[in-house]
Amino acid sequence: MRHDLRLRTKVARMLIATLVLAGILLASATLLEADEETRRLLQALWVDTPTRPMLAPPFALPDVNGASIVLADLKGQIVMLYFWTTW
């Protein structure tokens, strides 16, 4: 029975990961040059499509060592923000 629960948990995690990956791939298709049919499809899937590029507001965050990282210092580089929360 315990093995069955582990299998179900593993399958559920894989399903969630697959759905998240599919969402990321769909969201990456929301480029400003996306055609109208693609925009309608994404809006039907509740994916918000940008109408124009937006600048990120200036901010600073601590890194794992406690040093402050300022977004402006990373200009011209690819920046990936990873948000995590528990409810």
Coordinates of C-alpha atoms in Angstrom, one line a residue, residues 26-87:
L26 CA 3.0 28.2 -24.5
A27 CA 4.0 31.3 -22.7
S28 CA 7.2 31.5 -24.7
A29 CA 5.1 31.6 -27.9
T30 CA 3.6 34.9 -26.7
L31 CA 6.2 36.9 -28.6
L32 CA 5.0 40.3 -29.8
E33 CA 5.1 39.0 -33.3
A34 CA 2.7 36.2 -32.6
D35 CA -0.2 36.0 -35.1
E36 CA -3.8 36.6 -34.1
E37 CA -4.7 32.9 -34.1
T38 CA -1.9 32.1 -31.6
R39 CA -3.0 35.0 -29.4
R40 CA -6.6 33.8 -29.3
L41 CA -5.4 30.2 -28.5
L42 CA -3.3 31.5 -25.6
Q43 CA -6.1 33.7 -24.3
A44 CA -8.4 30.8 -24.4
L45 CA -5.9 28.9 -22.2
W46 CA -5.8 32.0 -19.8
V47 CA -2.2 32.9 -20.8
D48 CA -1.8 36.6 -20.7
T49 CA -0.2 38.0 -23.9
P50 CA 1.8 41.2 -23.6
T51 CA 0.8 44.1 -25.9
R52 CA 4.1 45.9 -25.6
P53 CA 7.5 45.3 -23.8
M54 CA 7.6 46.3 -20.2
L55 CA 10.7 47.2 -18.2
A56 CA 11.2 45.6 -14.8
P57 CA 11.1 48.0 -11.9
P58 CA 14.4 48.6 -10.2
F59 CA 15.1 46.3 -7.2
A60 CA 17.8 44.6 -5.2
L61 CA 17.8 41.2 -3.6
P62 CA 20.2 39.3 -1.4
D63 CA 22.1 36.4 -2.9
V64 CA 22.7 33.1 -1.0
N65 CA 25.8 34.7 0.7
G66 CA 23.9 37.8 1.8
A67 CA 25.4 40.2 -0.7
S68 CA 23.0 42.5 -2.5
I69 CA 22.4 42.1 -6.2
V70 CA 20.9 45.1 -8.0
L71 CA 19.0 44.5 -11.2
A72 CA 20.6 47.5 -12.9
D73 CA 24.0 45.9 -12.5
L74 CA 22.9 43.0 -14.7
K75 CA 21.9 45.2 -17.6
G76 CA 22.5 43.4 -20.9
Q77 CA 22.5 39.9 -19.3
I78 CA 19.8 37.3 -19.2
V79 CA 18.1 37.3 -15.8
M80 CA 15.9 34.5 -14.6
L81 CA 13.9 35.1 -11.4
Y82 CA 12.7 32.0 -9.6
F83 CA 9.7 32.6 -7.3
W84 CA 8.8 29.9 -4.8
T85 CA 6.1 30.0 -2.2
T86 CA 4.2 27.6 0.1
W87 CA 0.6 28.2 1.0

